[in-house]
PDB file of C-alpha atoms in Angstrom:
ATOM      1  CA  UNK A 812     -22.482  28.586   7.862  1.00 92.00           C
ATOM      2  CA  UNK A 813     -22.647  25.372   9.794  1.00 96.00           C
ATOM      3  CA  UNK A 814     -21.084  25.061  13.400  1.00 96.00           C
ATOM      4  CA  UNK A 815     -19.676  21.578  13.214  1.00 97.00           C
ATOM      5  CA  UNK A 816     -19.933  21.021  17.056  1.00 97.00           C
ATOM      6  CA  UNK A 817     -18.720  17.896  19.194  1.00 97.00           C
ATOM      7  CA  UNK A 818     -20.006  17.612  22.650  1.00 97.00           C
ATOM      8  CA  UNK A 819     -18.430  15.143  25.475  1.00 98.00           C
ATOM      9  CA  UNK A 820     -18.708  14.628  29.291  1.00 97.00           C
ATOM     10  CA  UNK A 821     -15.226  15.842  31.195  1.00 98.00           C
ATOM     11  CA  UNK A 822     -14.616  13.451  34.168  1.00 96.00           C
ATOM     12  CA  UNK A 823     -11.076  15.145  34.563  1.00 97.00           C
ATOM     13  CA  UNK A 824     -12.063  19.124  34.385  1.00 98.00           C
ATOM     14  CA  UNK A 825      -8.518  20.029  35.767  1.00 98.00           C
ATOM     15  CA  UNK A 826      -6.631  17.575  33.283  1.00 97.00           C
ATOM     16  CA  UNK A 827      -8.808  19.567  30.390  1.00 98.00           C
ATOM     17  CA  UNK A 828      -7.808  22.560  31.963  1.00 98.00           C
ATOM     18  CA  UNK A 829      -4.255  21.879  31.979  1.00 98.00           C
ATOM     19  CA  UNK A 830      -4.196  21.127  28.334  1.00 98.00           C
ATOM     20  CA  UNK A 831      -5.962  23.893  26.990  1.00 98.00           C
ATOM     21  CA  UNK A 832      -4.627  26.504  29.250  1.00 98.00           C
ATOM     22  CA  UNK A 833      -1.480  25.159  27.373  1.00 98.00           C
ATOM     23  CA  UNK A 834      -3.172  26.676  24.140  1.00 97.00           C
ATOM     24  CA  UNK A 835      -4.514  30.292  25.656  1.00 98.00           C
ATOM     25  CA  UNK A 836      -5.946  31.547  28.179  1.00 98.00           C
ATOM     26  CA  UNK A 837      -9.446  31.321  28.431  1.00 98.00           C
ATOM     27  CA  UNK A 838     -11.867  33.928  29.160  1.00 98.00           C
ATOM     28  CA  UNK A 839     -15.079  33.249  32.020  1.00 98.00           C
ATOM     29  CA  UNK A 840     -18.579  34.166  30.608  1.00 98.00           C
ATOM     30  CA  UNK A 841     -22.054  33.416  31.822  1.00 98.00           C
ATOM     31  CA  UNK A 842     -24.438  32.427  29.053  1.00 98.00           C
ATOM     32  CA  UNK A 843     -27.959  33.076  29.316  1.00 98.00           C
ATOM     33  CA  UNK A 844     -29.969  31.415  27.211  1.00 98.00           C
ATOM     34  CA  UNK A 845     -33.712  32.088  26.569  1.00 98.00           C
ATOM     35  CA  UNK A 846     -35.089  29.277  24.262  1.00 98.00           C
ATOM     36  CA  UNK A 847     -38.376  30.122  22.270  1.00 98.00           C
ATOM     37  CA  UNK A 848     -41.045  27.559  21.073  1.00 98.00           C
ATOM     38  CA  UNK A 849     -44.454  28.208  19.379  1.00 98.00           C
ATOM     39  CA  UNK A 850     -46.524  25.117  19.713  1.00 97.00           C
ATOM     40  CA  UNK A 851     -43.878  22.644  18.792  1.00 96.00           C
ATOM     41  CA  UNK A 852     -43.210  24.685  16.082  1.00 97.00           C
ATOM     42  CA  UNK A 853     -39.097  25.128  16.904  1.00 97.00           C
ATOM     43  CA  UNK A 854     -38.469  21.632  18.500  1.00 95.00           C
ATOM     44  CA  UNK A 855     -40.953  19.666  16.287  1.00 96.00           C
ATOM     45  CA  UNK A 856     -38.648  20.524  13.833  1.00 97.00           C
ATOM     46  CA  UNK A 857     -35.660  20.092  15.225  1.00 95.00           C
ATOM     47  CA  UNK A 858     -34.418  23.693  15.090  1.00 97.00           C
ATOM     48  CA  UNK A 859     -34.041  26.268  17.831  1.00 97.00           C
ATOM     49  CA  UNK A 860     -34.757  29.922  18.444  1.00 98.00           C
ATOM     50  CA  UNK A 861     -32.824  31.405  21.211  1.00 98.00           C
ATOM     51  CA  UNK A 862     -31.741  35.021  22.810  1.00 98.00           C
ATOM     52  CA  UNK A 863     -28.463  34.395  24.629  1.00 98.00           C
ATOM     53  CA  UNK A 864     -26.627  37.088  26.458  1.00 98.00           C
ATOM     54  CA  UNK A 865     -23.160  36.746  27.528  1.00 98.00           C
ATOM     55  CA  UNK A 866     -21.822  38.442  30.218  1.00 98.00           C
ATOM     56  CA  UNK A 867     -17.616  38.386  30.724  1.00 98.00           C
ATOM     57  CA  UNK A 868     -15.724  40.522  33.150  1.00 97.00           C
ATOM     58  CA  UNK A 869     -15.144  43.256  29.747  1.00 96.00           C
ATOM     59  CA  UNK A 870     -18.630  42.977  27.909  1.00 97.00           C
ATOM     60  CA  UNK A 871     -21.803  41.742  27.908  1.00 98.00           C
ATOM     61  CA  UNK A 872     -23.558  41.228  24.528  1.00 98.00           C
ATOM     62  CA  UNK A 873     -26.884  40.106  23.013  1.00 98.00           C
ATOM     63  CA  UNK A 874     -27.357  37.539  20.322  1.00 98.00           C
ATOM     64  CA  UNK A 875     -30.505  36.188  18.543  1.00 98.00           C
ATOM     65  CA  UNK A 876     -29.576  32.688  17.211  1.00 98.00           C
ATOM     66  CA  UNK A 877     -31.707  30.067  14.652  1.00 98.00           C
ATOM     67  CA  UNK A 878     -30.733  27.141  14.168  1.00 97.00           C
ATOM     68  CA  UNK A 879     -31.916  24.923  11.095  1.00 97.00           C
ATOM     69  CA  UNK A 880     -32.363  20.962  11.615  1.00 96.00           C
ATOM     70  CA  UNK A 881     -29.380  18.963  12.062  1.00 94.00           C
ATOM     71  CA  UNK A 882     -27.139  18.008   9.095  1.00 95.00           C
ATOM     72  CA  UNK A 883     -25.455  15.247  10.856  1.00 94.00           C
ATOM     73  CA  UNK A 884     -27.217  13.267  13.017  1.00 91.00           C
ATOM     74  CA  UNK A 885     -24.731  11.982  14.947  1.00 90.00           C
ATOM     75  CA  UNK A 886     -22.759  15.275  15.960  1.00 93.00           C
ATOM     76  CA  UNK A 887     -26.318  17.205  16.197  1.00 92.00           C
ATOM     77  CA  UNK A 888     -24.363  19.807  14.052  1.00 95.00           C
ATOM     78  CA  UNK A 889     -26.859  22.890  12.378  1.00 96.00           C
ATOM     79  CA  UNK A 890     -26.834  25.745  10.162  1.00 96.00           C
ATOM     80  CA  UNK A 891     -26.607  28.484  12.470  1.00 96.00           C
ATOM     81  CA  UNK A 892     -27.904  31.985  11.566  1.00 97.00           C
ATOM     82  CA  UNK A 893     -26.889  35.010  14.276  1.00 97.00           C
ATOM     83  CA  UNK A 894     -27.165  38.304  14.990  1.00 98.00           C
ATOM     84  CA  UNK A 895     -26.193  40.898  17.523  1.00 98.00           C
ATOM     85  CA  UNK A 896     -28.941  42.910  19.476  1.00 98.00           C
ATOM     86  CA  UNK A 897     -29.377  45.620  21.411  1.00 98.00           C
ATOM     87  CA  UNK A 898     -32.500  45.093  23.562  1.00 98.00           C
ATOM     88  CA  UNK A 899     -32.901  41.351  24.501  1.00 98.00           C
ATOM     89  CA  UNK A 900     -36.000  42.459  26.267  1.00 98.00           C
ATOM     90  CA  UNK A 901     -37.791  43.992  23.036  1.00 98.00           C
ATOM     91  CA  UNK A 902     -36.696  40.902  21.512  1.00 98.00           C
ATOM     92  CA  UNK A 903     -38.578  38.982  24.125  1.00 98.00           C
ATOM     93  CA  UNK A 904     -41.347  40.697  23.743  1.00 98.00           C
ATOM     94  CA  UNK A 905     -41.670  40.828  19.963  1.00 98.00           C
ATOM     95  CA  UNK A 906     -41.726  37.111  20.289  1.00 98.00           C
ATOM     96  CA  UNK A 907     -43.961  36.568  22.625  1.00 98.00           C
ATOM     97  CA  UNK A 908     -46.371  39.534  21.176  1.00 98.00           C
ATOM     98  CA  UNK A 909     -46.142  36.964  17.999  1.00 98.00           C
ATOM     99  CA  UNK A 910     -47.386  33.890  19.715  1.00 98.00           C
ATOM    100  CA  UNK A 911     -44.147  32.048  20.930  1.00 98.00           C
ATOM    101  CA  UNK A 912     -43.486  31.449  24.034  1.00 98.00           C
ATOM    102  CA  UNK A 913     -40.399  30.701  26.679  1.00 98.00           C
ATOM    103  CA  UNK A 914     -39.494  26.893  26.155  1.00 97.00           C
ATOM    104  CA  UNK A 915     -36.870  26.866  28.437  1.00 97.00           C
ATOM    105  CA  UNK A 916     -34.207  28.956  30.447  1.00 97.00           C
ATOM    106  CA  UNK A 917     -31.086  27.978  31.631  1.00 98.00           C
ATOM    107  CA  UNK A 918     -27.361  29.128  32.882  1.00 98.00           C
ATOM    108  CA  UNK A 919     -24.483  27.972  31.510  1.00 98.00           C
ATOM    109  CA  UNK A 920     -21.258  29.111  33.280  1.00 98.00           C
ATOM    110  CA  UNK A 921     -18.536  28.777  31.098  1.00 98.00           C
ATOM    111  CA  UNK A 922     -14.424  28.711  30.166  1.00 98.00           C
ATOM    112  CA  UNK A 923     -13.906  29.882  26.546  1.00 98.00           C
ATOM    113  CA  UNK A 924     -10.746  28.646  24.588  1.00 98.00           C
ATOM    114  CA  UNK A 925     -10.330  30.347  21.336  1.00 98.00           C
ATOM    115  CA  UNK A 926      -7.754  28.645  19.535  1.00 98.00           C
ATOM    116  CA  UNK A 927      -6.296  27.125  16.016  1.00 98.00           C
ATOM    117  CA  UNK A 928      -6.152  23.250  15.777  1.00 98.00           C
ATOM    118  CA  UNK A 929      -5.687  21.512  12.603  1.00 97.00           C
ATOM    119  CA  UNK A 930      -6.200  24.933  10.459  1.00 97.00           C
ATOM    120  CA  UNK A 931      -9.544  25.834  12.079  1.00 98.00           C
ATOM    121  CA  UNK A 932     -10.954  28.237  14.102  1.00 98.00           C
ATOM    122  CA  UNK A 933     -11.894  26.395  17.113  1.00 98.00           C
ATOM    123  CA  UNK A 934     -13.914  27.291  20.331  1.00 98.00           C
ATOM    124  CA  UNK A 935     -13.523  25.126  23.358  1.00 98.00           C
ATOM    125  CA  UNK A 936     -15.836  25.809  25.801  1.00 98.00           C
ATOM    126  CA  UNK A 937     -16.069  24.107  29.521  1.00 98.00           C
ATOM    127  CA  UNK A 938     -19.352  23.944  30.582  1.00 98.00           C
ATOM    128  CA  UNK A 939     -20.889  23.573  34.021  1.00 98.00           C
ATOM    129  CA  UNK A 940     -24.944  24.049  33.574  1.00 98.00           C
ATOM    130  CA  UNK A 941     -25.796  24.432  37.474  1.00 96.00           C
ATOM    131  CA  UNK A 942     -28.926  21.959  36.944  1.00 95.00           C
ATOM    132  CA  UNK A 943     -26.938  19.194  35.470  1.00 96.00           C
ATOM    133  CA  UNK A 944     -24.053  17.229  36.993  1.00 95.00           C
ATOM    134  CA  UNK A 945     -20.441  17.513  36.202  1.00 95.00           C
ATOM    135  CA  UNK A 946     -19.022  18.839  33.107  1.00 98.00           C
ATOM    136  CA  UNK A 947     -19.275  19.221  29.666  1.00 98.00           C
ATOM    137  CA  UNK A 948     -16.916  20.316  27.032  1.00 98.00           C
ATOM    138  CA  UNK A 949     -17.947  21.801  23.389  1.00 98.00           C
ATOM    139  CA  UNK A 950     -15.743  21.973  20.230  1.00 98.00           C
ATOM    140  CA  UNK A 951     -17.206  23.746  17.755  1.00 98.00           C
ATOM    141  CA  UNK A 952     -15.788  25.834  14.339  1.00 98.00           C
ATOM    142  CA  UNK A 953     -17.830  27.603  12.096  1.00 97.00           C
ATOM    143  CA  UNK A 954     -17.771  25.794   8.396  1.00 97.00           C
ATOM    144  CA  UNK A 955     -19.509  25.490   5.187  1.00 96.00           C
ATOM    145  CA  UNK A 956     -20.974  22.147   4.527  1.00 93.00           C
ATOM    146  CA  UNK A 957     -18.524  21.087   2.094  1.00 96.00           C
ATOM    147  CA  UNK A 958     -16.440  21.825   4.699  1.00 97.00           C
ATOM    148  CA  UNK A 959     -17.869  19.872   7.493  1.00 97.00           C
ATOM    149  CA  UNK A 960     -17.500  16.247   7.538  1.00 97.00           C
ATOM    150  CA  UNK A 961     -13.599  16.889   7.421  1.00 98.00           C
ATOM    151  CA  UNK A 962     -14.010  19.552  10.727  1.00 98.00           C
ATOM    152  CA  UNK A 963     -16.007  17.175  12.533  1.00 98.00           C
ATOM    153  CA  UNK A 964     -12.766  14.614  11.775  1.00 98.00           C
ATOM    154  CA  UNK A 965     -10.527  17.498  13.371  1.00 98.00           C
ATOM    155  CA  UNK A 966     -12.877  17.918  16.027  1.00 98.00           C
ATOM    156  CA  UNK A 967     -12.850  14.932  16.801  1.00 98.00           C
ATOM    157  CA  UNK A 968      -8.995  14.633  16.548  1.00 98.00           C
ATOM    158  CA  UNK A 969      -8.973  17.388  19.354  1.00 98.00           C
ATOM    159  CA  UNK A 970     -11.635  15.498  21.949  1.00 98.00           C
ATOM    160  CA  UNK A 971      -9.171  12.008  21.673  1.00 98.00           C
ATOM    161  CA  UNK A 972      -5.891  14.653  22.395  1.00 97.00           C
ATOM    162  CA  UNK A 973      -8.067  15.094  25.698  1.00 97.00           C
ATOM    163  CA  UNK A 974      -8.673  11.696  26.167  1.00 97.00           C
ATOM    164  CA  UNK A 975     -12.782  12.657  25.757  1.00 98.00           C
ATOM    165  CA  UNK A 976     -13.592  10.537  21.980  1.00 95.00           C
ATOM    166  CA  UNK A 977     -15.491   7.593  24.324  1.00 95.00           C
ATOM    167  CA  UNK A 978     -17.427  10.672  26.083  1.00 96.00           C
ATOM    168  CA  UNK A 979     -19.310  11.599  23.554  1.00 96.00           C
ATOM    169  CA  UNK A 980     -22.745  13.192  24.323  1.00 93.00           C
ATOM    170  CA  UNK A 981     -25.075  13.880  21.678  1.00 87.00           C
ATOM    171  CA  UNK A 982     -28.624  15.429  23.301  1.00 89.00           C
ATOM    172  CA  UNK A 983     -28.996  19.062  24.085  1.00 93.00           C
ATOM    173  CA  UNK A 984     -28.943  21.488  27.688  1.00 96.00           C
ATOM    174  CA  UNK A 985     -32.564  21.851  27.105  1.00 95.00           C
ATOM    175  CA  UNK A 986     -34.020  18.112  27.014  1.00 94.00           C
ATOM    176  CA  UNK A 987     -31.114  17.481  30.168  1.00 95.00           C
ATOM    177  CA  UNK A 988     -33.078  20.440  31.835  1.00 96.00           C
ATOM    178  CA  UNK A 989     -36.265  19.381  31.119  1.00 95.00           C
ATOM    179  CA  UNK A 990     -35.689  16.144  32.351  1.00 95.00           C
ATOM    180  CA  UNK A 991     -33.866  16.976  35.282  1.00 94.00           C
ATOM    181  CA  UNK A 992     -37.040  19.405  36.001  1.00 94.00           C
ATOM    182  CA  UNK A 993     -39.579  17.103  35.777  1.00 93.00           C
ATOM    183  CA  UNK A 994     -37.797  14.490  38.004  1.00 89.00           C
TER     184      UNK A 994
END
């Protein structure tokens, strides 16, 4: 599957809010994200390795995620392959026992709206990454690739209903880390 994902910048968070509180009610998490790299190998290639764990006030679960290189440039969207685990730690360690190491770890506190819009599955999530200014909101559904140039058009149907289509951002959390780190 392919999770045809839109990113944008909120300036209004509570004008978001309003709207897709409208929808349902969204549920708090805390991602944590653990990105892995093995001499360029991941980002050369413009794919990603990661352990995230999220955390909400019911659960807190595990998930190894690999992205494949982007399929459309201009939304960043990627096959996405994912599984639950267990033991993030004995994750961690198998990987770095096989010669990756930590590229970069960040905190994303988040709202989750899980919701239908235009006959798809769609996650909203508001993002506020505690090393980056202001906020961020992701669509994203989970598609075939027949299926995804029409789901990036709903997607994108969804960000103008919020006002967000000129807000478009298209580069990742970890090259905004990065940068913001090395400033």
């Amino acid at each position: 599957m392919i999770e045809a994902e839109l990113k944008a910048r909120v300036k209004d968070v509570a004008s978001v809010k309003d709207w897709l509180g409208k929808q349902v009610a969204p549920e708090a998490a805390t991602y944590q994200d653990v990105y892995y790299d093995r001499d360029d190998e991941m980002t050369g290639s413009d794919r990603e390795l990661r352990v995230r764990t999220v955390s909400t006030a019911q659960s807190r679960r595990s998930v190894l995620t690999y992205k494949q290189a982007r399929v459309d440039e201009a939304s960043g969207s990627k096959p996405e392959h994912e599984t639950e685990v267990s033991n993030p730690e004995a994750v961690a360690s198998f990987l770095l026992d096989t010669g990756y190491t930590e590229y970069v770890r960040l905190t994303k506190h988040c709202q989750n709206y899980a919701f239908q819009f235009a006959g798809y599955e769609v996650l909203a999530t508001l993002v506020h990454v505690p090393e980056l200014d202001g906020a961020f909101l992701e669509v994203e559904t989970l598609v075939s690739e027949a299926r995804l140039h029409a789901a990036l058009e709903a997607l994108g149907d969804l960000l103008r209903e919020l006002g967000l289509e000129n807000e478009l951002e298209s580069g990742t959390y970890t090259d905004a880390i990065l940068a913001a780190r090395s400033r």
